[in-house]
Coordinates of C-alpha atoms in Angstrom, one line a residue:
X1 CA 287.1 -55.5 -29.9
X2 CA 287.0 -59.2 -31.1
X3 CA 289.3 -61.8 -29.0
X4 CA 289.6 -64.9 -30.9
X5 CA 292.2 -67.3 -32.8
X6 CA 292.9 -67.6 -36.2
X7 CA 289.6 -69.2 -38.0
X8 CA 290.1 -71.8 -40.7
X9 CA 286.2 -72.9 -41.4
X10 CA 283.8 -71.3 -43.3
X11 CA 282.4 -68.2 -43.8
X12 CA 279.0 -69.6 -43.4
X13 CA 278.2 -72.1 -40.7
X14 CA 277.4 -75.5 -42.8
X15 CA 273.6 -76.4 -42.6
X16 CA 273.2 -78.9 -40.1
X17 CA 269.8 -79.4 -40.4
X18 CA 269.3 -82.6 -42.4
X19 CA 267.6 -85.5 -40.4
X20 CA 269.4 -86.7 -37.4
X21 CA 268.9 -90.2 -37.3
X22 CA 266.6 -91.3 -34.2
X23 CA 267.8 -93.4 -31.5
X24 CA 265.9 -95.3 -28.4
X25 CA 264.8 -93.0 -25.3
X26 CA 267.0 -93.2 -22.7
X27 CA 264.9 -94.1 -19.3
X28 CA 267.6 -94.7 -17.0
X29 CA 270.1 -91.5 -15.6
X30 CA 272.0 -90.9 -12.7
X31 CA 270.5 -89.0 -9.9
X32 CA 273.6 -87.5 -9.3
X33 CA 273.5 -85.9 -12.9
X34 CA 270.5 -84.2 -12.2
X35 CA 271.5 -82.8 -8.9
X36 CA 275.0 -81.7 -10.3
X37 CA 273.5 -78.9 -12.7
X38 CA 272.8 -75.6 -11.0
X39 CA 269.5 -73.7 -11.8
X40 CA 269.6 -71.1 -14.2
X41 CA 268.5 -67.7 -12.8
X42 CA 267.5 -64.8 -15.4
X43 CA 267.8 -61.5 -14.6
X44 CA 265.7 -59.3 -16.6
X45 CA 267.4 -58.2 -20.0
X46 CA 265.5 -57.4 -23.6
X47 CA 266.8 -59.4 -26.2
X48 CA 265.2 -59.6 -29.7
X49 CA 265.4 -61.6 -32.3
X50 CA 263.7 -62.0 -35.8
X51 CA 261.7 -64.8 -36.9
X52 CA 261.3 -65.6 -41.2
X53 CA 258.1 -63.8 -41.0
X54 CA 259.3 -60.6 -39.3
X55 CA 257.3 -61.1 -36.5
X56 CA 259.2 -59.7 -33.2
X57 CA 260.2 -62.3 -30.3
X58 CA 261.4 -60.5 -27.0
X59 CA 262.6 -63.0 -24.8
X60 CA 263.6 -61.6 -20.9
X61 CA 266.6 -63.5 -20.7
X62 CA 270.8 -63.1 -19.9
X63 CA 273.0 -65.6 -20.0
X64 CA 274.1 -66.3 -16.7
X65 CA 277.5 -67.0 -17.5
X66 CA 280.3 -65.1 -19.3
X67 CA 281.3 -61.8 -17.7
X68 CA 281.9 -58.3 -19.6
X69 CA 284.1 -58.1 -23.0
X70 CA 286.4 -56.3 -20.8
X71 CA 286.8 -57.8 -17.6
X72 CA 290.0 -58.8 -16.7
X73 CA 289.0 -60.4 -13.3
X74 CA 287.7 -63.5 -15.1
X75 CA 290.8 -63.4 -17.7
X76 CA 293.1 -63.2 -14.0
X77 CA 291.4 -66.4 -12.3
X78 CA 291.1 -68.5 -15.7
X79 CA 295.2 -67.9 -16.3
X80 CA 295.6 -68.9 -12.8
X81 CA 293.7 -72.3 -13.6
X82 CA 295.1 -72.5 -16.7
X83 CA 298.5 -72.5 -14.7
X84 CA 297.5 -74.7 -12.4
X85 CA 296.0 -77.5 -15.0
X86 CA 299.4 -77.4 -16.6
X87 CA 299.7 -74.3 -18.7
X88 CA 303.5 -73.6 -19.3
X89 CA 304.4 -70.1 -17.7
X90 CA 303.5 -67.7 -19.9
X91 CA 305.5 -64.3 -21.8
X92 CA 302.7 -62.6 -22.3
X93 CA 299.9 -61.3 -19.9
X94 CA 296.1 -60.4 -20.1
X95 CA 295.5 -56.5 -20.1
X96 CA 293.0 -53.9 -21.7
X97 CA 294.4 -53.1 -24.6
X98 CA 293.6 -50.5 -27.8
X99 CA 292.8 -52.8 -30.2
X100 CA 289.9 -54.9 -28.8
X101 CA 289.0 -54.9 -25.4
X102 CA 291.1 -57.0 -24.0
X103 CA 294.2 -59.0 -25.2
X104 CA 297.6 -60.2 -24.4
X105 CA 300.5 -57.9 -24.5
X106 CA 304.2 -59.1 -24.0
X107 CA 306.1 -59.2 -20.7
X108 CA 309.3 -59.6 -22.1
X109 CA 311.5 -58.8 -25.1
X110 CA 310.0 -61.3 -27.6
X111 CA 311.9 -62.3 -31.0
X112 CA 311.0 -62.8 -34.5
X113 CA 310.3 -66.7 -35.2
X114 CA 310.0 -67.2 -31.4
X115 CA 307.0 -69.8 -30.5
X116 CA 304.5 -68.8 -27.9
X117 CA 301.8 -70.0 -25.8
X118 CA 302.3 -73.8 -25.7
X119 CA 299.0 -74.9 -24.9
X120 CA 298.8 -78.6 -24.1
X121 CA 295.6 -80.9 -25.6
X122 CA 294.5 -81.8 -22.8
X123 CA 293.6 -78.1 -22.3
X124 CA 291.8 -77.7 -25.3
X125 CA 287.9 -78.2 -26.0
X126 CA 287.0 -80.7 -28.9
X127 CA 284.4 -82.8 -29.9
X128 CA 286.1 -85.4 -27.5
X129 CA 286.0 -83.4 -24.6
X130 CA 284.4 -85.2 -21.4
X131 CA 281.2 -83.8 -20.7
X132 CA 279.8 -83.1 -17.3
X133 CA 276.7 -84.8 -18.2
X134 CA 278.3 -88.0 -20.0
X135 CA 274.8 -89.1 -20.7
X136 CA 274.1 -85.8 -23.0
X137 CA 277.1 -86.4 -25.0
X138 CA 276.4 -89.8 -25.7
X139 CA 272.9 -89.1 -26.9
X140 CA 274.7 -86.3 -29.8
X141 CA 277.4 -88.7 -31.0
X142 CA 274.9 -91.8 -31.2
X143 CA 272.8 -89.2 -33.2
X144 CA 275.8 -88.3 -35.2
X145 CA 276.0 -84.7 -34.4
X146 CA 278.3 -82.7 -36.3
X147 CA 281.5 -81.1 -34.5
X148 CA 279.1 -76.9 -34.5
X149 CA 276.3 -77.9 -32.9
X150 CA 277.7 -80.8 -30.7
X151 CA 280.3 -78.2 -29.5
X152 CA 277.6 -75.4 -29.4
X153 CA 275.5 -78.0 -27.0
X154 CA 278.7 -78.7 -25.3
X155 CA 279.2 -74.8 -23.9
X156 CA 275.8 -74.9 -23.1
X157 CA 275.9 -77.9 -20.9
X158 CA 279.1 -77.0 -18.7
X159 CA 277.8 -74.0 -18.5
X160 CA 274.7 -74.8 -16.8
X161 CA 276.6 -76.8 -14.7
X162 CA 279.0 -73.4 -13.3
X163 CA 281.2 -74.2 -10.7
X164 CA 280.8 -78.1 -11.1
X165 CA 282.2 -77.6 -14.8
X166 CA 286.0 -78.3 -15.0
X167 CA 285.7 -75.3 -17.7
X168 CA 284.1 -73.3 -15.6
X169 CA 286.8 -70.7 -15.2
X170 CA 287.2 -70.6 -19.1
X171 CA 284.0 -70.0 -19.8
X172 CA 283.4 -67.3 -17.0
X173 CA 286.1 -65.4 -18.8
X174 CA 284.1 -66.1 -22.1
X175 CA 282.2 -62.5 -23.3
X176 CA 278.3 -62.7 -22.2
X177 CA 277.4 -61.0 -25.3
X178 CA 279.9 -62.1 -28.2
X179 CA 280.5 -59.6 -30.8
X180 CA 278.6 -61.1 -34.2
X181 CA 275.8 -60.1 -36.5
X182 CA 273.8 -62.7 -35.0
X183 CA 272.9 -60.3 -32.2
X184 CA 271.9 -57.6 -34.6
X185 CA 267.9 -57.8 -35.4
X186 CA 266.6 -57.9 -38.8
X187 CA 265.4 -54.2 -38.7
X188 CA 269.1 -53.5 -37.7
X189 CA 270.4 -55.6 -40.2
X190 CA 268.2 -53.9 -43.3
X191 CA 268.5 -50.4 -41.9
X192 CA 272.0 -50.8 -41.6
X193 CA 273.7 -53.0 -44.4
X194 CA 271.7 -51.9 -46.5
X195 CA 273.8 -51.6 -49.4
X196 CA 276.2 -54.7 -48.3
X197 CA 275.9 -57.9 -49.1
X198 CA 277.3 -59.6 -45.9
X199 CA 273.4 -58.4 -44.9
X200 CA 272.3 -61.8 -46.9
X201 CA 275.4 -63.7 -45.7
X202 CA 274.4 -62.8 -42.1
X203 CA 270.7 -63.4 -42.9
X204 CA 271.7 -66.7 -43.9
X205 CA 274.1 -67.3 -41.0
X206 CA 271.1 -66.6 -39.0
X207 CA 268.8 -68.9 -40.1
X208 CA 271.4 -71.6 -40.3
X209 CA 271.7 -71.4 -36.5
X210 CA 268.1 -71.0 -35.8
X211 CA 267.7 -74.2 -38.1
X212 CA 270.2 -76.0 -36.5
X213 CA 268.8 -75.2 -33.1
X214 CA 265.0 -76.3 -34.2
X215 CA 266.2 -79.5 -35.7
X216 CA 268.2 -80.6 -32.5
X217 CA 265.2 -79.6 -30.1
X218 CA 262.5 -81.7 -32.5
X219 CA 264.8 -84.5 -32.7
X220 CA 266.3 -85.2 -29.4
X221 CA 266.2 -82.0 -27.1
X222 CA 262.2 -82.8 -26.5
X223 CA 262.7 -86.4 -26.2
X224 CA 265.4 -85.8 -23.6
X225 CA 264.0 -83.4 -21.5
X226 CA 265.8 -84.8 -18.2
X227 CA 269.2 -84.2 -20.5
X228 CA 268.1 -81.2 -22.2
X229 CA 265.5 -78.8 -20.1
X230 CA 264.3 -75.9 -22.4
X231 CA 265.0 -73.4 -19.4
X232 CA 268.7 -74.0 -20.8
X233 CA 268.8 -75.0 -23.9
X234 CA 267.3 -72.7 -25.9
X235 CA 267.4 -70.4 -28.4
X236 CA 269.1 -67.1 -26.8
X237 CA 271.4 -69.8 -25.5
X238 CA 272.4 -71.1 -28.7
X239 CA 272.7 -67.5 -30.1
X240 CA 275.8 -67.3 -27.5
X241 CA 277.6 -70.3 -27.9
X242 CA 277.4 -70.1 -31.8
X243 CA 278.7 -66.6 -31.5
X244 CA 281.3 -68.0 -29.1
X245 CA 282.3 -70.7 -31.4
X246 CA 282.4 -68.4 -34.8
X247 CA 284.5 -65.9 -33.2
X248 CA 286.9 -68.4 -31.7
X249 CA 287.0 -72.4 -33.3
X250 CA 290.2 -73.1 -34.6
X251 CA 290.8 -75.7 -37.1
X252 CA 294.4 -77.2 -36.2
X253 CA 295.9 -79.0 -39.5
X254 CA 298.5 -80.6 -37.5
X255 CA 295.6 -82.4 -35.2
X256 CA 293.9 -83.7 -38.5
X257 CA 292.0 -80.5 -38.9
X258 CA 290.4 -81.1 -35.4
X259 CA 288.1 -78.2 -34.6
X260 CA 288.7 -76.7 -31.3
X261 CA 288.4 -74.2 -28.6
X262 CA 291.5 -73.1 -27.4
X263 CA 291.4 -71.7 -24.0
X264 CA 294.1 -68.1 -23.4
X265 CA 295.2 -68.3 -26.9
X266 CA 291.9 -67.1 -27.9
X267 CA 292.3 -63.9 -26.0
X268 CA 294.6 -62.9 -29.1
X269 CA 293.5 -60.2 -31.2
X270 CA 293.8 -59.8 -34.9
X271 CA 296.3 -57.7 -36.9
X272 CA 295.9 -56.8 -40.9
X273 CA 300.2 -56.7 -40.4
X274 CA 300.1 -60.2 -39.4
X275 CA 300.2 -63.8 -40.4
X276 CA 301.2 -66.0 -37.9
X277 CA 298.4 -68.4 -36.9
X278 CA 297.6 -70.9 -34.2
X279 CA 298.8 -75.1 -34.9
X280 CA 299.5 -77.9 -32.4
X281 CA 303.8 -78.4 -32.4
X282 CA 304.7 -82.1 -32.0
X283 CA 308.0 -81.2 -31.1
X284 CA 306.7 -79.2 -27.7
X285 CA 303.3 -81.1 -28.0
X286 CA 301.3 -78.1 -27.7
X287 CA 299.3 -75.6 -29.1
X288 CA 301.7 -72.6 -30.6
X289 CA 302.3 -69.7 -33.0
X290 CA 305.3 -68.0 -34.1
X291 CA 305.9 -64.6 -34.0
X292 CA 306.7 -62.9 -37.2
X293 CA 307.9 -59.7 -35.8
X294 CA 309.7 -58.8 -32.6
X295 CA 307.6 -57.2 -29.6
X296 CA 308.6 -55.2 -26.8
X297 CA 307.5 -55.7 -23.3
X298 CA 304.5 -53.6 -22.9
X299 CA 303.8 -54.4 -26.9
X300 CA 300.0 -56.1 -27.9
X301 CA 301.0 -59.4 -29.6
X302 CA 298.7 -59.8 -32.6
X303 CA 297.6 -63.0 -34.9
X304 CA 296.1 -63.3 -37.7
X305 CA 292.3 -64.8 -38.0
X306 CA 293.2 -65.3 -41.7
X307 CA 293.0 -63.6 -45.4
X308 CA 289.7 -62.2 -44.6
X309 CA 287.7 -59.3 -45.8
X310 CA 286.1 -56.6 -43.6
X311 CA 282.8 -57.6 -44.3
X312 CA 283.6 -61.7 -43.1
X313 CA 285.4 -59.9 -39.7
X314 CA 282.3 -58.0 -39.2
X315 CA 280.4 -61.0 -40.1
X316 CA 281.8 -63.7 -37.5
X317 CA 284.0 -61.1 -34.7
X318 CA 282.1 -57.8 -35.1
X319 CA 284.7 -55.1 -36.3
X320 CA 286.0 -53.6 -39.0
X321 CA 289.5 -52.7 -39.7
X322 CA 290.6 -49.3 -40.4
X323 CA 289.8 -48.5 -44.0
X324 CA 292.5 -49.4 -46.6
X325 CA 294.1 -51.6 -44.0
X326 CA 293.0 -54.9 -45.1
X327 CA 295.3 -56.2 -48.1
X328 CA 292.6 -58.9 -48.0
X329 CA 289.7 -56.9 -48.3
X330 CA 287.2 -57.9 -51.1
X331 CA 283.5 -56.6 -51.5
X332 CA 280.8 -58.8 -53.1
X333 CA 279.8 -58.1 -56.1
X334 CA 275.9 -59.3 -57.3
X335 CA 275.6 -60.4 -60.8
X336 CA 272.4 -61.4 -62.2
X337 CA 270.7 -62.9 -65.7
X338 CA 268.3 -60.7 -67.7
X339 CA 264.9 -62.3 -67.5
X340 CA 264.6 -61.1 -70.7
X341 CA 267.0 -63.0 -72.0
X342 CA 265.3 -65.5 -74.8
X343 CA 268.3 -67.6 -73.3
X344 CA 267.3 -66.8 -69.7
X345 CA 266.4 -70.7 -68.8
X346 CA 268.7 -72.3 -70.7
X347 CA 271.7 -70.6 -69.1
X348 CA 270.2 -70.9 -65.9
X349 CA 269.7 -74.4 -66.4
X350 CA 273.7 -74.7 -67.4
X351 CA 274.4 -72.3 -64.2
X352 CA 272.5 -75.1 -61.9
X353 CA 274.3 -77.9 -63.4
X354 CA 277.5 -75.9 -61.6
X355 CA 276.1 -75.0 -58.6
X356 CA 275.0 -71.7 -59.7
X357 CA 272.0 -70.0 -59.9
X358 CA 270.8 -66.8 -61.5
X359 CA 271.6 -64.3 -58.7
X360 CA 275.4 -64.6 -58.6
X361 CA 277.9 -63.2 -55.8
X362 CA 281.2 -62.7 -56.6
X363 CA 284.7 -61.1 -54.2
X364 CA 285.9 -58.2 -56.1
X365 CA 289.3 -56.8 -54.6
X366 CA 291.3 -53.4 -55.2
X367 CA 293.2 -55.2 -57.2
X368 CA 290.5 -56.7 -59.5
X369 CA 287.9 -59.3 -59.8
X370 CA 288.2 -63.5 -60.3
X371 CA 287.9 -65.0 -63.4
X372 CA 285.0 -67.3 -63.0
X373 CA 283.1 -63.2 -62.3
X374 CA 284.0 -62.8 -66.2
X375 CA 283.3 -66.3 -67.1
X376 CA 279.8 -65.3 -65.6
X377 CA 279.5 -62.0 -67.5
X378 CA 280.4 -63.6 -71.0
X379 CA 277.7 -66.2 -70.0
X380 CA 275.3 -63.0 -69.2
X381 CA 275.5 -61.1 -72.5
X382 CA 276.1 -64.0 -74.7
X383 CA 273.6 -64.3 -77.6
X384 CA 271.8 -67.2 -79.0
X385 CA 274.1 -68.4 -81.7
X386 CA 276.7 -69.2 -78.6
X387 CA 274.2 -70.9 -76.9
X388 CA 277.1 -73.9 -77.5
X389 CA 279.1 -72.2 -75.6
X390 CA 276.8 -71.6 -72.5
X391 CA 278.1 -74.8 -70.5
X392 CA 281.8 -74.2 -71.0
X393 CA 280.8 -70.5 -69.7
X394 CA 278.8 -71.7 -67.1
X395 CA 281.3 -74.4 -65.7
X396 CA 283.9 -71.6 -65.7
X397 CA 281.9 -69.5 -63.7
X398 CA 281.5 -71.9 -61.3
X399 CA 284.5 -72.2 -58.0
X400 CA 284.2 -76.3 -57.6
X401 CA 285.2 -76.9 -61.1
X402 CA 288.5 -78.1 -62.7
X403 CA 287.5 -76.7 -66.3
X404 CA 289.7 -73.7 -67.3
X405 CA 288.4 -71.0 -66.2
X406 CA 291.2 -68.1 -68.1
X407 CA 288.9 -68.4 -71.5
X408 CA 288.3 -65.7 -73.9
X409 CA 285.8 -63.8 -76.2
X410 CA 287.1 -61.2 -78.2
X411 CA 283.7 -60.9 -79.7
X412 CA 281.9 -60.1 -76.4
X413 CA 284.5 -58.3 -73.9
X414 CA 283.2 -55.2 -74.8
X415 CA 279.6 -56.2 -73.6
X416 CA 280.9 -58.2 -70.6
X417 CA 283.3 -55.4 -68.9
X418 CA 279.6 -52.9 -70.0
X419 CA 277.9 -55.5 -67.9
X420 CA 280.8 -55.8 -65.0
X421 CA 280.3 -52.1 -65.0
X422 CA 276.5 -51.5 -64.7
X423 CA 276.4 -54.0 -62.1
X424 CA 279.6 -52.2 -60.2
X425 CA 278.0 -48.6 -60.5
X426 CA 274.3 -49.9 -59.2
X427 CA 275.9 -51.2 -56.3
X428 CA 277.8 -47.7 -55.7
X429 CA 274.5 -45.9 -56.2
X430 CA 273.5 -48.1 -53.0
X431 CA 276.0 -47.5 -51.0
X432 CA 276.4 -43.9 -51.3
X433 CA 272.4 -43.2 -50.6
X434 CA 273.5 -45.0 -47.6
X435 CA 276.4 -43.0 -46.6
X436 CA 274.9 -39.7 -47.8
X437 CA 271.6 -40.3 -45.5
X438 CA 273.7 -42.3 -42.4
X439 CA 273.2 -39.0 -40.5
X440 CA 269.5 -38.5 -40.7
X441 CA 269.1 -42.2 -39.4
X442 CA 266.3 -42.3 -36.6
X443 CA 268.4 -42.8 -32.7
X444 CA 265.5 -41.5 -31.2
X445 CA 265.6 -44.8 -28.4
X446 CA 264.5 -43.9 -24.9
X447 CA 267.5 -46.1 -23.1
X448 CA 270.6 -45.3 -23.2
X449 CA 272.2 -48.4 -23.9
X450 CA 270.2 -48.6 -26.6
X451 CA 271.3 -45.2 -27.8
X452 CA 275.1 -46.0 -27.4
X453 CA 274.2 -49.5 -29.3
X454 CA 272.7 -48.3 -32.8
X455 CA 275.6 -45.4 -32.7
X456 CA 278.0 -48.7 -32.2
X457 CA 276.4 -50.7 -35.2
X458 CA 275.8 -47.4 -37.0
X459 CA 279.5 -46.7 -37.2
X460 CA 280.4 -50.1 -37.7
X461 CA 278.4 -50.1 -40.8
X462 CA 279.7 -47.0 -42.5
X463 CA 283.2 -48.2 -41.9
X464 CA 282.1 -51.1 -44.1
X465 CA 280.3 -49.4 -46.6
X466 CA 283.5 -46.6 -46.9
X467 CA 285.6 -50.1 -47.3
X468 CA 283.5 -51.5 -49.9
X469 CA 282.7 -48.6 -51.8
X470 CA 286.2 -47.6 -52.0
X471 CA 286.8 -51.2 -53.7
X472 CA 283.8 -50.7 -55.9
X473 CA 285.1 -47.0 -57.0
X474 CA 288.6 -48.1 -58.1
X475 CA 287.2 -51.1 -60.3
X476 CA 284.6 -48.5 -61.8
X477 CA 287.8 -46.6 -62.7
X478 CA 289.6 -49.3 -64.2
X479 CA 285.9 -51.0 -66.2
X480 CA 286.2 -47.7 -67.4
X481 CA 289.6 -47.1 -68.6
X482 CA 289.6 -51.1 -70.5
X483 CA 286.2 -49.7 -72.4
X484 CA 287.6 -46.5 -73.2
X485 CA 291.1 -48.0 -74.5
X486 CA 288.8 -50.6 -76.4
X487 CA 286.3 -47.7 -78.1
X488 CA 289.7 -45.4 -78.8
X489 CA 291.3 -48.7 -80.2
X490 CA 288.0 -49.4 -82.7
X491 CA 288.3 -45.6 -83.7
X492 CA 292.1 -46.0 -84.4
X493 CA 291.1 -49.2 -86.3
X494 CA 288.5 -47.6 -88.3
X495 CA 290.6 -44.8 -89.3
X496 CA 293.3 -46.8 -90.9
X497 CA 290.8 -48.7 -92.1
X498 CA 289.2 -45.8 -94.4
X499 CA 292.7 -44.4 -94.9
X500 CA 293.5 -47.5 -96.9
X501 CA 289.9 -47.0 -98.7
X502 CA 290.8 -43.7 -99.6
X503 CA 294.2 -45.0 -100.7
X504 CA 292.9 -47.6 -103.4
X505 CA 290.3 -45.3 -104.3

């Protein structure tokens, strides 16, 4: 379903739209750059996207680049280039596969510990790549672009330049429609993931991108128009490369944590079972992982995209694993103050001296919760004569921090696991109203694609929620078992407690 490389960046796509810094117009290009990039023809296709105000925008737009998710055409004539630009002959092959739809299987009897792929640099697209249009990419790095949305304008440009690209054949093999929440619609997006919150995390990613986009077309898209002509750089077209670049940018540690697109080992797919991830070998000066179990020939060979939950691989490649799967799966858990609270601004004002605010997410796994979640629940139910305390709370709540974080409260456990609690069992109440009324959810569409898309996304989301909920339901059991033991323990206490009054009596 997803073909991509291990990621190492962020969840969220960093906000790149602070002030670019203004440079002088360039007058002066090459007549020969202008002729080199091909027209972009549009064949008629309904995309929608959302704008902050709900408002629907239907642009009548495809890419025209990319080919299917599962062609294998494309995949064939980009290994042959790759071959023929110096890509060492290969042990594994592109087919259709079960897990995603496409991906490389092995050829031959493959070991344990043996290194694969060997992808050389100069095969590999960075933020020093050459650009087709070397005027273009001197106006981003003299505007101090960051690698996402240099890169992102990168695909963009060799695209539009098609067979005059020298990564034309890569990105012809590229899917036209990536698989990524940013190509689900708001509506799709709240009827959906409802009850999840990687529905904010993608609202966010969202208008992160559409940010980014704006601020690069105010800045120096309209005062380059011979560079950057809106017919292809535009927002639909920014919607693909992002999704291209979340589902497959690698971060290589071994290349100074050098962000790049890494052309046939990004036909991988991911694996739970796995953890074996993409680096650049100096030894064999290419771009490598090694296998941590044997394959046989006929075998799919599987990395890992990292420790991941199945909301952030629904978030950035568009599936979800099969439920219980995942040792890395986590669901996020919402905490909030009581705006009741006569210490309501006081400990929001110590949370925003961390970095926190008064709406608080935190990863809960099946194997428990973080500390700085019960720093943040102390903080919550804490009363006024702690209010000493609050910034020691506060900081340990907080992920950026040094402070120590393992502190304790004998006096308010009780309240904070009650609290931990109430939150976990409002967020079940959500997510099983979702699951209970997921079959009474309106598919009456009149295309068929349409039909066959909202049962995709449909079942994608309740393969989430089951996920989530699951986590959700065995911290609800164990919140409940600590507050029983603590209420039979105060009993116990009390009764040895009136046994030794009845005693002296």
């Amino acid at each position: 379903m997803a073909e991509t490389s291990r990621s190492f960046y962020s969840t969220l796509i960093p906000n790149f739209s602070k002030p670019i810094s203004s440079i002088r117009r360039t007058t002066s290009v090459s007549t020969n750059t202008i002729l080199k990039r091909n027209s972009i023809s549009c064949s008629s296709i309904s995309t929608t996207t959302t704008s902050n105000d709900n408002s629907i925008i239907t642009a009548n737009k495809k890419i025209p680049w990319g080919c299917d998710v599962d062609s294998l055409e494309n995949a064939s004539l980009l290994q042959s280039w790759l071959t023929e630009s110096g890509l060492p002959e290969q042990r594994m092959a592109i087919r259709k596969v079960d897990v995603g739809e496409r991906g490389l299987v092995a050829l031959k009897n493959i070991r344990k510990g043996e290194k694969l792929l060997f992808v050389p640099p100069s095969l590999v697209i960075s933020a020093d790549s050459e650009w087709s249009c070397p005027e273009a990419g001197e106006v981003l790095k003299k505007n101090s672009v960051p690698d996402w949305p240099l890169l992102a304008t990168y695909l963009i440009s060799e695209a539009s330049y098609m067979k005059s690209s020298r990564w034309s054949n890569y990105i012809s093999a590229l899917p036209r429609q990536p698989y990524s929440l940013l190509y689900w619609t708001r509506s799709e997006l709240d009827t959906y993931l409802v009850a999840s919150q990687i529905r904010e995390r993608a609202i966010e990613r969202i208008n992160n991108v559409t940010g980014t986009y704006e601020d690069l077309r105010l800045r120096i898209f309209s005062k380059y128009p011979h560079l950057f002509p809106e017919e292809v750089f535009n927002m639909e077209t920014f919607k693909w490369s992002f999704g291209i670049l979340f589902s497959r940018l690698v971060r290589l540690p071994s290349l100074e944590g050098r962000n790049a697109l890494v052309p046939w080992a990004d036909m991988l797919n991911h694996s739970c079972d796995v953890e074996t991830f993409l680096d650049y070998d100096k030894s064999s000066k290419g771009i490598v992982f090694t296998t941590d179990r044997p394959y046989q020939p006929g075998e799919q060979v599987f990395i890992s995209y990292g420790r991941k939950s199945n909301g952030e691989l629904l978030l950035s490649y568009g599936f979800v694993p099969r439920e219980g799967t995942n040792p890395s799966d986590s669901v996020e858990l919402l905490l909030s103050l009581d705006k009741s609270d006569d210490c309501y601004g006081e400990k929001v004002e110590a949370l925003r001296r961390h970095g926190l605010s008064a709406f608080q997410r935190f990863p809960v796994q099946i194997t428990g919760w973080p500390l700085e979640l019960m720093a943040y629940a102390y903080l919550a139910v804490s009363p006024p004569s702690m209010s000493g305390q609050f910034e020691e709370m506060a900081a340990a709540a907080s992920n950026i921090t040094t402070s120590k974080k393992d502190m304790r409260y004998p006096e308010l456990e009780e309240q904070a696991l009650q609290f931990i609690l109430d939150s976990c069992e409002s967020s079940i109440s959500k997510y099983s109203k979702f699951l209970q009324g997921s079959g009474s959810l309106d598919l009456d569409v009149t295309s068929p694609k349409q039909i066959n898309r909202k049962l995709f996304l449909k079942q994608l989301a309740i393969d989430l929620c089951t996920s989530e909920r699951r986590i959700l339901f065995r911290s609800q059991y164990i919140l409940r078992r600590k507050l029983r033991d603590m209420k039979s323990g105060e009993l116990q206490g009390l009764k040895i407690l009136n046994g030794f009054l009845k005693f002296f009596n």
